[in-house]
Short mmCIF file of N, CA, C and O in Angstrom, two decimals:
data_model
loop_
_atom_site.label_atom_id
_atom_site.label_comp_id
_atom_site.label_asym_id
_atom_site.label_seq_id
_atom_site.Cartn_x
_atom_site.Cartn_y
_atom_site.Cartn_z
N MET A 1 2.40 -8.14 8.65
CA MET A 1 2.68 -8.54 7.61
C MET A 1 2.38 -9.50 6.15
O MET A 1 3.10 -10.68 7.82
N SER A 2 1.54 -9.54 6.36
CA SER A 2 0.91 -10.89 5.32
C SER A 2 2.20 -11.74 4.25
O SER A 2 2.55 -10.59 4.08
N SER A 3 1.92 -12.55 4.02
CA SER A 3 2.56 -12.97 3.53
C SER A 3 2.36 -13.14 1.96
O SER A 3 1.61 -13.09 0.91
N TYR A 4 3.59 -13.56 0.91
CA TYR A 4 3.22 -13.38 -1.00
C TYR A 4 2.56 -14.05 -0.82
O TYR A 4 1.28 -14.26 -1.40
N LYS A 5 2.09 -15.24 -0.20
CA LYS A 5 1.30 -16.29 -0.59
C LYS A 5 -0.02 -15.63 -0.38
O LYS A 5 -1.33 -15.68 -1.42
N ASP A 6 -0.76 -14.34 0.36
CA ASP A 6 -1.21 -13.41 0.76
C ASP A 6 -1.91 -13.25 -0.62
O ASP A 6 -3.33 -12.61 -0.41
N LYS A 7 -1.19 -12.08 -1.27
CA LYS A 7 -1.51 -11.35 -2.02
C LYS A 7 -2.54 -11.66 -2.72
O LYS A 7 -1.55 -12.61 -4.19
N LYS A 8 -3.66 -10.93 -3.17
CA LYS A 8 -4.01 -11.55 -4.47
C LYS A 8 -3.41 -10.63 -5.53
O LYS A 8 -4.34 -9.49 -6.28
N VAL A 9 -3.33 -11.38 -7.01
CA VAL A 9 -2.34 -10.88 -7.92
C VAL A 9 -2.21 -11.43 -9.17
O VAL A 9 -2.13 -11.16 -10.35
N ILE A 10 -2.60 -12.74 -9.06
CA ILE A 10 -2.85 -13.96 -10.49
C ILE A 10 -3.72 -13.01 -10.67
O ILE A 10 -5.49 -13.33 -10.75
N THR A 11 -3.93 -13.36 -12.01
CA THR A 11 -5.13 -13.24 -12.90
C THR A 11 -5.93 -14.69 -13.22
O THR A 11 -5.08 -15.73 -13.41
N ILE A 12 -7.12 -15.12 -13.78
CA ILE A 12 -7.57 -15.90 -13.46
C ILE A 12 -6.40 -17.07 -14.59
O ILE A 12 -6.99 -18.23 -14.35
N GLY A 13 -6.21 -16.74 -15.85
CA GLY A 13 -5.64 -17.13 -16.90
C GLY A 13 -4.37 -17.83 -16.25
O GLY A 13 -4.20 -18.92 -16.62
N ILE A 14 -3.76 -17.59 -14.83
CA ILE A 14 -2.29 -17.91 -15.16
C ILE A 14 -2.82 -18.99 -13.95
O ILE A 14 -2.49 -19.92 -13.95
N VAL A 15 -4.14 -18.72 -13.35
CA VAL A 15 -4.27 -20.07 -12.02
C VAL A 15 -4.87 -21.09 -12.46
O VAL A 15 -4.08 -21.48 -12.76
N SER A 16 -5.19 -20.80 -14.12
CA SER A 16 -5.72 -22.03 -15.13
C SER A 16 -4.37 -22.62 -15.08
O SER A 16 -4.86 -24.09 -15.56
N GLU A 17 -3.48 -22.03 -16.38
CA GLU A 17 -2.73 -22.88 -15.89
C GLU A 17 -1.69 -23.31 -15.45
O GLU A 17 -1.68 -24.40 -15.38
N LEU A 18 -1.23 -22.49 -14.16
CA LEU A 18 -1.24 -23.61 -12.53
C LEU A 18 -1.62 -24.31 -12.63
O LEU A 18 -1.20 -25.48 -11.92
N THR A 19 -3.12 -24.08 -12.43
CA THR A 19 -4.24 -25.25 -12.20
C THR A 19 -4.35 -26.50 -12.89
O THR A 19 -4.75 -27.44 -12.62
N GLY A 20 -4.34 -26.10 -14.31
CA GLY A 20 -4.89 -27.50 -15.72
C GLY A 20 -6.75 -26.87 -15.09
O GLY A 20 -6.54 -28.17 -15.96
N LEU A 21 -6.74 -26.32 -14.05
CA LEU A 21 -8.82 -26.44 -14.04
C LEU A 21 -8.73 -24.81 -15.40
O LEU A 21 -7.77 -23.93 -16.00
N SER A 22 -9.73 -25.54 -16.33
CA SER A 22 -10.47 -24.06 -17.01
C SER A 22 -10.99 -23.19 -16.19
O SER A 22 -11.64 -23.05 -15.36
N GLU A 23 -11.02 -22.16 -17.19
CA GLU A 23 -11.77 -20.51 -16.14
C GLU A 23 -13.59 -20.60 -15.46
O GLU A 23 -12.98 -20.27 -15.07
N ARG A 24 -13.48 -21.86 -16.85
CA ARG A 24 -15.10 -22.15 -16.85
C ARG A 24 -15.40 -22.48 -15.22
O ARG A 24 -15.96 -22.47 -13.87
N LYS A 25 -15.17 -24.17 -14.78
CA LYS A 25 -14.49 -24.37 -13.18
C LYS A 25 -13.69 -23.71 -12.63
O LYS A 25 -15.02 -23.08 -12.07
N ILE A 26 -12.58 -22.25 -13.06
CA ILE A 26 -12.70 -22.24 -11.34
C ILE A 26 -13.67 -20.63 -11.11
O ILE A 26 -14.07 -20.50 -9.97
N ARG A 27 -14.76 -20.16 -12.28
CA ARG A 27 -15.74 -19.98 -12.25
C ARG A 27 -16.66 -20.06 -11.20
O ARG A 27 -17.48 -19.68 -10.23
N TYR A 28 -17.38 -20.54 -11.77
CA TYR A 28 -18.10 -22.08 -11.18
C TYR A 28 -17.77 -22.84 -9.78
O TYR A 28 -18.78 -21.78 -8.53
N TYR A 29 -16.52 -22.73 -8.79
CA TYR A 29 -16.38 -22.68 -7.52
C TYR A 29 -16.40 -21.40 -6.88
O TYR A 29 -16.86 -21.83 -5.70
N GLU A 30 -16.31 -20.21 -8.13
CA GLU A 30 -16.51 -19.34 -6.68
C GLU A 30 -18.10 -18.83 -7.07
O GLU A 30 -18.37 -18.05 -5.99
N GLU A 31 -19.19 -20.01 -7.51
CA GLU A 31 -20.51 -19.18 -7.44
C GLU A 31 -20.45 -20.01 -6.47
O GLU A 31 -21.54 -20.20 -6.42
N ARG A 32 -20.11 -21.02 -6.20
CA ARG A 32 -20.02 -22.18 -5.37
C ARG A 32 -20.11 -21.57 -3.54
O ARG A 32 -20.46 -22.80 -2.89
N LYS A 33 -18.68 -20.39 -3.81
CA LYS A 33 -18.56 -20.01 -1.91
C LYS A 33 -17.80 -20.86 -1.72
O LYS A 33 -17.82 -21.32 -0.76
N LEU A 34 -16.69 -21.67 -2.49
CA LEU A 34 -15.81 -22.10 -2.42
C LEU A 34 -14.43 -21.30 -2.55
O LEU A 34 -13.31 -22.17 -1.95
N ILE A 35 -14.64 -20.69 -3.50
CA ILE A 35 -13.40 -19.57 -3.06
C ILE A 35 -13.80 -18.25 -3.51
O ILE A 35 -14.64 -17.09 -4.04
N TYR A 36 -12.70 -17.55 -3.13
CA TYR A 36 -13.23 -15.12 -2.79
C TYR A 36 -11.96 -15.46 -3.73
O TYR A 36 -11.18 -14.08 -2.74
N PRO A 37 -11.95 -14.95 -5.90
CA PRO A 37 -11.05 -13.42 -5.12
C PRO A 37 -11.76 -12.76 -5.04
O PRO A 37 -12.85 -12.19 -4.54
N GLU A 38 -10.92 -11.39 -5.47
CA GLU A 38 -10.65 -10.31 -4.90
C GLU A 38 -11.06 -9.72 -6.54
O GLU A 38 -10.41 -10.00 -7.35
N ARG A 39 -10.86 -8.69 -7.10
CA ARG A 39 -11.52 -7.74 -8.14
C ARG A 39 -11.37 -6.57 -8.20
O ARG A 39 -11.07 -5.77 -7.01
N SER A 40 -10.17 -6.59 -9.62
CA SER A 40 -9.52 -4.93 -9.60
C SER A 40 -11.12 -4.28 -10.40
O SER A 40 -11.59 -4.09 -10.46
N LYS A 41 -10.38 -3.14 -10.45
CA LYS A 41 -11.21 -1.48 -10.40
C LYS A 41 -11.32 -2.07 -12.03
O LYS A 41 -12.91 -1.38 -11.99
N GLY A 42 -11.58 -3.13 -12.62
CA GLY A 42 -11.27 -2.84 -14.29
C GLY A 42 -12.60 -4.10 -13.92
O GLY A 42 -13.22 -4.40 -15.29
N GLY A 43 -12.43 -4.78 -12.97
CA GLY A 43 -13.35 -5.66 -12.49
C GLY A 43 -12.51 -7.43 -12.99
O GLY A 43 -13.07 -8.85 -13.69
N THR A 44 -11.12 -7.30 -13.21
CA THR A 44 -10.89 -8.66 -12.75
C THR A 44 -10.96 -9.67 -12.46
O THR A 44 -9.62 -8.98 -10.79
N ARG A 45 -11.08 -10.42 -12.53
CA ARG A 45 -10.40 -11.83 -10.96
C ARG A 45 -8.76 -11.10 -10.13
O ARG A 45 -8.15 -11.66 -11.27
N LYS A 46 -8.38 -11.57 -9.10
CA LYS A 46 -6.95 -12.03 -8.50
C LYS A 46 -7.42 -12.88 -7.84
O LYS A 46 -8.03 -13.29 -6.64
N TYR A 47 -6.44 -13.91 -7.46
CA TYR A 47 -6.25 -14.60 -6.96
C TYR A 47 -4.72 -14.72 -5.89
O TYR A 47 -3.52 -14.42 -6.81
N SER A 48 -4.93 -15.26 -5.02
CA SER A 48 -3.39 -16.01 -4.25
C SER A 48 -2.82 -16.83 -4.27
O SER A 48 -3.13 -18.00 -5.06
N PHE A 49 -1.55 -16.85 -3.96
CA PHE A 49 -1.13 -18.14 -4.61
C PHE A 49 -2.01 -19.47 -3.50
O PHE A 49 -2.14 -20.71 -3.87
N LEU A 50 -2.00 -18.92 -2.07
CA LEU A 50 -2.67 -19.83 -1.62
C LEU A 50 -4.76 -20.15 -1.86
O LEU A 50 -4.54 -21.66 -2.60
N ASP A 51 -4.79 -18.83 -2.82
CA ASP A 51 -6.49 -19.84 -3.54
C ASP A 51 -6.15 -21.18 -4.86
O ASP A 51 -6.61 -21.46 -4.64
N VAL A 52 -4.84 -20.22 -4.93
CA VAL A 52 -4.30 -21.56 -6.21
C VAL A 52 -4.37 -22.75 -4.98
O VAL A 52 -4.85 -23.88 -5.95
N GLU A 53 -3.23 -23.01 -4.74
CA GLU A 53 -2.76 -24.51 -4.05
C GLU A 53 -4.67 -24.81 -2.91
O GLU A 53 -5.24 -26.21 -3.09
N ARG A 54 -5.65 -23.61 -2.55
CA ARG A 54 -6.80 -23.89 -2.16
C ARG A 54 -7.47 -24.45 -2.97
O ARG A 54 -8.08 -25.59 -3.63
N LEU A 55 -7.80 -24.00 -5.14
CA LEU A 55 -8.09 -24.88 -5.95
C LEU A 55 -7.79 -26.01 -6.29
O LEU A 55 -8.88 -26.58 -6.35
N LEU A 56 -6.11 -26.26 -6.29
CA LEU A 56 -6.10 -28.04 -6.29
C LEU A 56 -6.84 -28.82 -5.20
O LEU A 56 -7.46 -30.21 -5.66
N ASP A 57 -7.65 -27.97 -3.93
CA ASP A 57 -7.37 -29.02 -3.60
C ASP A 57 -8.75 -29.44 -3.55
O ASP A 57 -9.68 -30.22 -3.81
N ILE A 58 -9.38 -28.28 -3.91
CA ILE A 58 -10.59 -27.83 -4.21
C ILE A 58 -11.33 -29.26 -5.48
O ILE A 58 -11.99 -31.12 -5.43
N ALA A 59 -10.33 -29.77 -6.65
CA ALA A 59 -10.70 -30.72 -7.19
C ALA A 59 -10.27 -31.87 -7.74
O ALA A 59 -10.69 -32.66 -7.46
N ASN A 60 -8.78 -31.98 -6.04
CA ASN A 60 -8.85 -33.43 -5.82
C ASN A 60 -10.14 -33.57 -5.18
O ASN A 60 -10.77 -34.71 -5.83
N LYS A 61 -11.18 -32.81 -4.46
CA LYS A 61 -11.63 -33.42 -3.41
C LYS A 61 -12.73 -33.56 -3.95
O LYS A 61 -13.57 -35.33 -4.45
N MET A 62 -13.48 -33.31 -6.01
CA MET A 62 -14.55 -33.30 -6.87
C MET A 62 -13.91 -35.07 -7.29
O MET A 62 -14.75 -35.37 -7.38
N GLU A 63 -12.46 -34.67 -7.66
CA GLU A 63 -12.66 -36.25 -8.32
C GLU A 63 -12.30 -36.66 -7.55
O GLU A 63 -12.45 -37.95 -7.60
N ASP A 64 -12.04 -37.55 -6.22
CA ASP A 64 -12.32 -38.04 -4.96
C ASP A 64 -14.36 -38.36 -4.64
O ASP A 64 -14.35 -39.89 -4.54
N GLY A 65 -14.74 -37.29 -5.76
CA GLY A 65 -15.74 -37.46 -5.93
C GLY A 65 -17.54 -36.78 -4.65
O GLY A 65 -18.06 -37.34 -5.16
N MET A 66 -16.54 -35.77 -4.24
CA MET A 66 -17.13 -35.12 -3.46
C MET A 66 -17.86 -34.03 -3.99
O MET A 66 -17.81 -33.69 -5.34
N GLN A 67 -19.40 -33.75 -3.56
CA GLN A 67 -19.76 -32.74 -4.36
C GLN A 67 -19.53 -30.66 -3.49
O GLN A 67 -18.43 -31.22 -1.97
N THR A 68 -19.71 -30.66 -4.41
CA THR A 68 -19.24 -28.67 -3.78
C THR A 68 -20.12 -28.18 -2.62
O THR A 68 -19.56 -27.71 -1.56
N PHE A 69 -21.31 -28.73 -2.18
CA PHE A 69 -21.48 -28.39 -0.85
C PHE A 69 -21.50 -29.24 0.01
O PHE A 69 -21.36 -28.81 1.48
N GLU A 70 -19.93 -30.38 0.10
CA GLU A 70 -19.96 -31.13 0.73
C GLU A 70 -18.73 -30.63 0.90
O GLU A 70 -18.10 -30.06 2.19
N ILE A 71 -17.88 -29.59 0.57
CA ILE A 71 -16.53 -29.11 0.60
C ILE A 71 -16.95 -28.41 1.91
O ILE A 71 -16.51 -27.88 2.38
N ARG A 72 -18.24 -27.21 1.42
CA ARG A 72 -18.20 -26.19 1.68
C ARG A 72 -18.50 -26.48 2.75
O ARG A 72 -18.60 -25.82 4.44
N LYS A 73 -19.39 -27.03 3.06
CA LYS A 73 -19.92 -27.88 5.21
C LYS A 73 -19.02 -28.59 5.74
O LYS A 73 -18.67 -27.81 6.69
N MET A 74 -18.19 -29.20 5.37
CA MET A 74 -16.86 -29.15 5.73
C MET A 74 -15.45 -28.74 5.73
O MET A 74 -15.07 -28.44 7.36
N GLU A 75 -15.65 -27.65 4.94
CA GLU A 75 -14.59 -26.14 5.61
C GLU A 75 -15.37 -25.97 6.52
O GLU A 75 -15.02 -24.75 7.24
N GLN A 76 -16.64 -24.66 7.44
CA GLN A 76 -17.51 -24.65 7.25
C GLN A 76 -17.14 -25.61 9.25
O GLN A 76 -16.86 -24.31 10.17
N LYS A 77 -16.95 -26.88 9.65
CA LYS A 77 -16.54 -27.45 10.58
C LYS A 77 -15.85 -27.19 10.87
O LYS A 77 -15.77 -27.30 12.13
N GLN A 78 -14.41 -26.79 9.67
CA GLN A 78 -12.95 -26.97 9.68
C GLN A 78 -12.86 -25.16 10.82
O GLN A 78 -12.17 -25.29 12.21
N MET A 79 -13.60 -24.13 10.34
CA MET A 79 -13.36 -23.08 10.42
C MET A 79 -13.80 -23.08 11.88
O MET A 79 -13.80 -22.38 12.64
N GLN A 80 -14.88 -23.75 12.41
CA GLN A 80 -16.04 -23.77 13.38
C GLN A 80 -14.52 -23.55 14.59
O GLN A 80 -14.77 -23.62 15.40
N LYS A 81 -14.85 -25.63 14.61
CA LYS A 81 -13.54 -26.14 15.25
C LYS A 81 -12.28 -24.91 15.52
O LYS A 81 -11.88 -25.00 17.00
N GLN A 82 -11.80 -24.43 14.82
CA GLN A 82 -10.43 -23.49 14.61
C GLN A 82 -10.57 -22.74 15.27
O GLN A 82 -10.28 -21.37 16.36
N GLU A 83 -12.56 -21.94 15.19
CA GLU A 83 -12.66 -20.66 16.83
C GLU A 83 -12.68 -21.13 17.59
O GLU A 83 -12.37 -20.15 18.57
N VAL A 84 -13.48 -22.41 18.22
CA VAL A 84 -13.06 -22.40 19.60
C VAL A 84 -11.88 -22.33 19.63
O VAL A 84 -11.38 -22.53 20.92
N ARG A 85 -10.57 -23.27 18.50
CA ARG A 85 -9.23 -23.38 19.53
C ARG A 85 -9.10 -22.04 20.36
O ARG A 85 -8.66 -22.14 21.16
N ASP A 86 -9.74 -20.95 19.31
CA ASP A 86 -8.25 -20.13 19.06
C ASP A 86 -9.30 -19.04 20.42
O ASP A 86 -8.46 -18.62 21.51
N ARG A 87 -10.70 -19.43 20.74
CA ARG A 87 -11.34 -19.01 22.31
C ARG A 87 -10.49 -19.99 23.41
O ARG A 87 -10.27 -18.89 24.42
N MET A 88 -10.26 -20.98 23.24
CA MET A 88 -9.68 -21.43 24.57
C MET A 88 -9.12 -21.37 24.38
O MET A 88 -8.20 -21.12 25.51
N LEU A 89 -7.88 -20.96 23.48
CA LEU A 89 -6.43 -20.13 23.85
C LEU A 89 -6.16 -18.95 24.48
O LEU A 89 -5.69 -18.80 24.75
N ARG A 90 -6.77 -18.26 23.59
CA ARG A 90 -6.91 -16.88 24.39
C ARG A 90 -7.79 -17.43 26.16
O ARG A 90 -6.98 -15.61 26.82
N GLY A 91 -9.02 -17.48 26.37
CA GLY A 91 -9.37 -17.99 27.78
C GLY A 91 -8.05 -18.48 28.92
O GLY A 91 -7.44 -17.66 29.91
N GLN A 92 -7.38 -19.05 28.50
CA GLN A 92 -6.53 -20.10 28.92
C GLN A 92 -4.46 -18.95 29.35
O GLN A 92 -4.46 -18.81 30.12
N LEU A 93 -4.30 -17.60 27.61
CA LEU A 93 -3.34 -16.57 27.84
C LEU A 93 -4.58 -15.74 28.81
O LEU A 93 -3.71 -15.03 29.70
N ASN A 94 -5.25 -15.17 28.84
CA ASN A 94 -5.53 -14.47 29.22
C ASN A 94 -6.20 -14.88 31.07
O ASN A 94 -4.85 -14.25 32.02
N ALA A 95 -5.96 -16.61 31.67
CA ALA A 95 -6.18 -16.95 32.72
C ALA A 95 -4.38 -16.61 33.01
O ALA A 95 -4.40 -15.92 34.83
N ALA A 96 -3.63 -17.52 32.15
CA ALA A 96 -2.77 -16.98 32.92
C ALA A 96 -1.81 -15.87 32.90
O ALA A 96 -0.91 -16.04 34.48
N PHE A 97 -2.41 -14.62 32.74
CA PHE A 97 -1.76 -12.96 32.22
C PHE A 97 -2.91 -12.85 33.44
O PHE A 97 -2.46 -10.69 33.46
N ASN A 98 -3.67 -13.22 33.91
CA ASN A 98 -5.21 -12.61 34.76
C ASN A 98 -5.16 -11.07 33.87
O ASN A 98 -5.23 -10.42 34.85
N ILE A 99 -5.84 -11.44 33.07
CA ILE A 99 -6.07 -10.29 32.22
C ILE A 99 -7.99 -10.60 31.97
O ILE A 99 -8.58 -11.58 31.68
N ARG A 100 -8.25 -9.67 32.49
CA ARG A 100 -9.62 -9.81 32.62
C ARG A 100 -9.88 -8.87 31.75
O ARG A 100 -9.93 -7.78 31.11
N LYS A 101 -11.30 -8.52 31.42
CA LYS A 101 -12.40 -7.78 30.19
C LYS A 101 -13.13 -6.97 30.49
O LYS A 101 -13.31 -7.27 31.94
#
């Protein structure tokens, strides 16, 4: 079951109000592949509460002088580390329970 934080139900106008970011800046972050809203059948962008938190984090990093490509690169490294940890954990669990694929 997913959390309410994962549900993409918030429009860009509300996200703008919550974050203090302009709609233009939010769209820019989307263009730079830093945020991935869903689209309604009518084409309206829909964001989650996690997206709102992520946008605030991106804005803080940008204020600190980071560029969008640096943020994206840093996140890719974090995702790779998480994937390695997940594989190691699966391997340890499989070994502990003698599971073979």
